[in-house]
Amino acid sequence: MDSNEEIGTLLSDIESEQIDWLWEKRIPRGKLITLDGDPGLGKSLITLDLAARITTGRPMPDGTPGVQGSVVLIAPEDGVTDTIKPRVEAAGGDPSHIRLLDVIKSTSRKTGETSLSPFTLSEHLLELVKTIKQTRPILVIIDPLMAVLGPHLSAYYDQKIRQTFSVLALFAQTTNCTVLIVRHLNKGSSENPLYRG
């Protein structure tokens, strides 16, 4: 590297952009966002209603214009046939525009045998990136985060989580796809939910 070569980018060389909204003033496009709340409050119901609206381009709950597109859904804790699909249909959604990514199919190089394994961020981040590239969704829902971290990611190992989220955030930005992560608040003693995420 040339010792006279400048490192970094001047902020003045970067062009400002307006925020592109998935749900006006609430959910930006091309960002990594979280939906936090105590268990049992309806977070999954909210995300499926949002997905249903996106599949048909219907307005958002507050009447603001909707955006039509496809959705990738990673929701291993809810039943597909008795919960997810009926909820999407009840909300007026089009199930043909929602791709489930709860299970990953892999083939052994040694034996040629195919096996299925539950999706985890620690083992299948590349498959998620490929799916986003191939299907061009405008929304990816991960519900809940703790169910898909996998054996090599711990919610308490901040550096590894931040690395994974940095990759997801960068990919969300470059594809203009919102990645919505659902988190259950922990049972900490703080009354402030900001400290329980």
JSON list of N, CA and C in Angstrom, two decimals, residues 185 188-196:
[
{"chain": "A", "resi": 185, "resn": "LEU", "atom": "N", "xyz": [-38.35, -10.15, 25.00]},
{"chain": "A", "resi": 185, "resn": "LEU", "atom": "CA", "xyz": [-37.64, -9.46, 26.08]},
{"chain": "A", "resi": 185, "resn": "LEU", "atom": "C", "xyz": [-37.30, -10.47, 27.17]},
{"chain": "A", "resi": 188, "resn": "GLY", "atom": "N", "xyz": [-35.50, -9.77, 32.93]},
{"chain": "A", "resi": 188, "resn": "GLY", "atom": "CA", "xyz": [-34.68, -8.97, 33.84]},
{"chain": "A", "resi": 188, "resn": "GLY", "atom": "C", "xyz": [-35.52, -8.12, 34.77]},
{"chain": "A", "resi": 189, "resn": "SER", "atom": "N", "xyz": [-34.87, -7.59, 35.77]},
{"chain": "A", "resi": 189, "resn": "SER", "atom": "CA", "xyz": [-35.59, -6.82, 36.79]},
{"chain": "A", "resi": 189, "resn": "SER", "atom": "C", "xyz": [-35.88, -5.40, 36.37]},
{"chain": "A", "resi": 190, "resn": "SER", "atom": "N", "xyz": [-35.26, -4.93, 35.28]},
{"chain": "A", "resi": 190, "resn": "SER", "atom": "CA", "xyz": [-35.47, -3.55, 34.87]},
{"chain": "A", "resi": 190, "resn": "SER", "atom": "C", "xyz": [-36.88, -3.34, 34.34]},
{"chain": "A", "resi": 191, "resn": "GLU", "atom": "N", "xyz": [-37.47, -2.21, 34.70]},
{"chain": "A", "resi": 191, "resn": "GLU", "atom": "CA", "xyz": [-38.81, -1.86, 34.18]},
{"chain": "A", "resi": 191, "resn": "GLU", "atom": "C", "xyz": [-38.69, -1.28, 32.79]},
{"chain": "A", "resi": 192, "resn": "ASN", "atom": "N", "xyz": [-37.50, -0.85, 32.37]},
{"chain": "A", "resi": 192, "resn": "ASN", "atom": "CA", "xyz": [-37.30, -0.25, 31.08]},
{"chain": "A", "resi": 192, "resn": "ASN", "atom": "C", "xyz": [-37.03, -1.34, 30.04]},
{"chain": "A", "resi": 193, "resn": "PRO", "atom": "N", "xyz": [-37.94, -1.50, 29.04]},
{"chain": "A", "resi": 193, "resn": "PRO", "atom": "CA", "xyz": [-37.74, -2.56, 28.06]},
{"chain": "A", "resi": 193, "resn": "PRO", "atom": "C", "xyz": [-36.47, -2.42, 27.23]},
{"chain": "A", "resi": 194, "resn": "LEU", "atom": "N", "xyz": [-35.91, -1.21, 27.16]},
{"chain": "A", "resi": 194, "resn": "LEU", "atom": "CA", "xyz": [-34.67, -1.03, 26.39]},
{"chain": "A", "resi": 194, "resn": "LEU", "atom": "C", "xyz": [-33.52, -1.83, 26.97]},
{"chain": "A", "resi": 195, "resn": "TYR", "atom": "N", "xyz": [-33.58, -2.13, 28.26]},
{"chain": "A", "resi": 195, "resn": "TYR", "atom": "CA", "xyz": [-32.52, -2.88, 28.91]},
{"chain": "A", "resi": 195, "resn": "TYR", "atom": "C", "xyz": [-32.82, -4.37, 28.98]},
{"chain": "A", "resi": 196, "resn": "ARG", "atom": "N", "xyz": [-33.96, -4.82, 28.41]},
{"chain": "A", "resi": 196, "resn": "ARG", "atom": "CA", "xyz": [-34.34, -6.21, 28.49]},
{"chain": "A", "resi": 196, "resn": "ARG", "atom": "C", "xyz": [-34.24, -6.92, 27.14]}
]
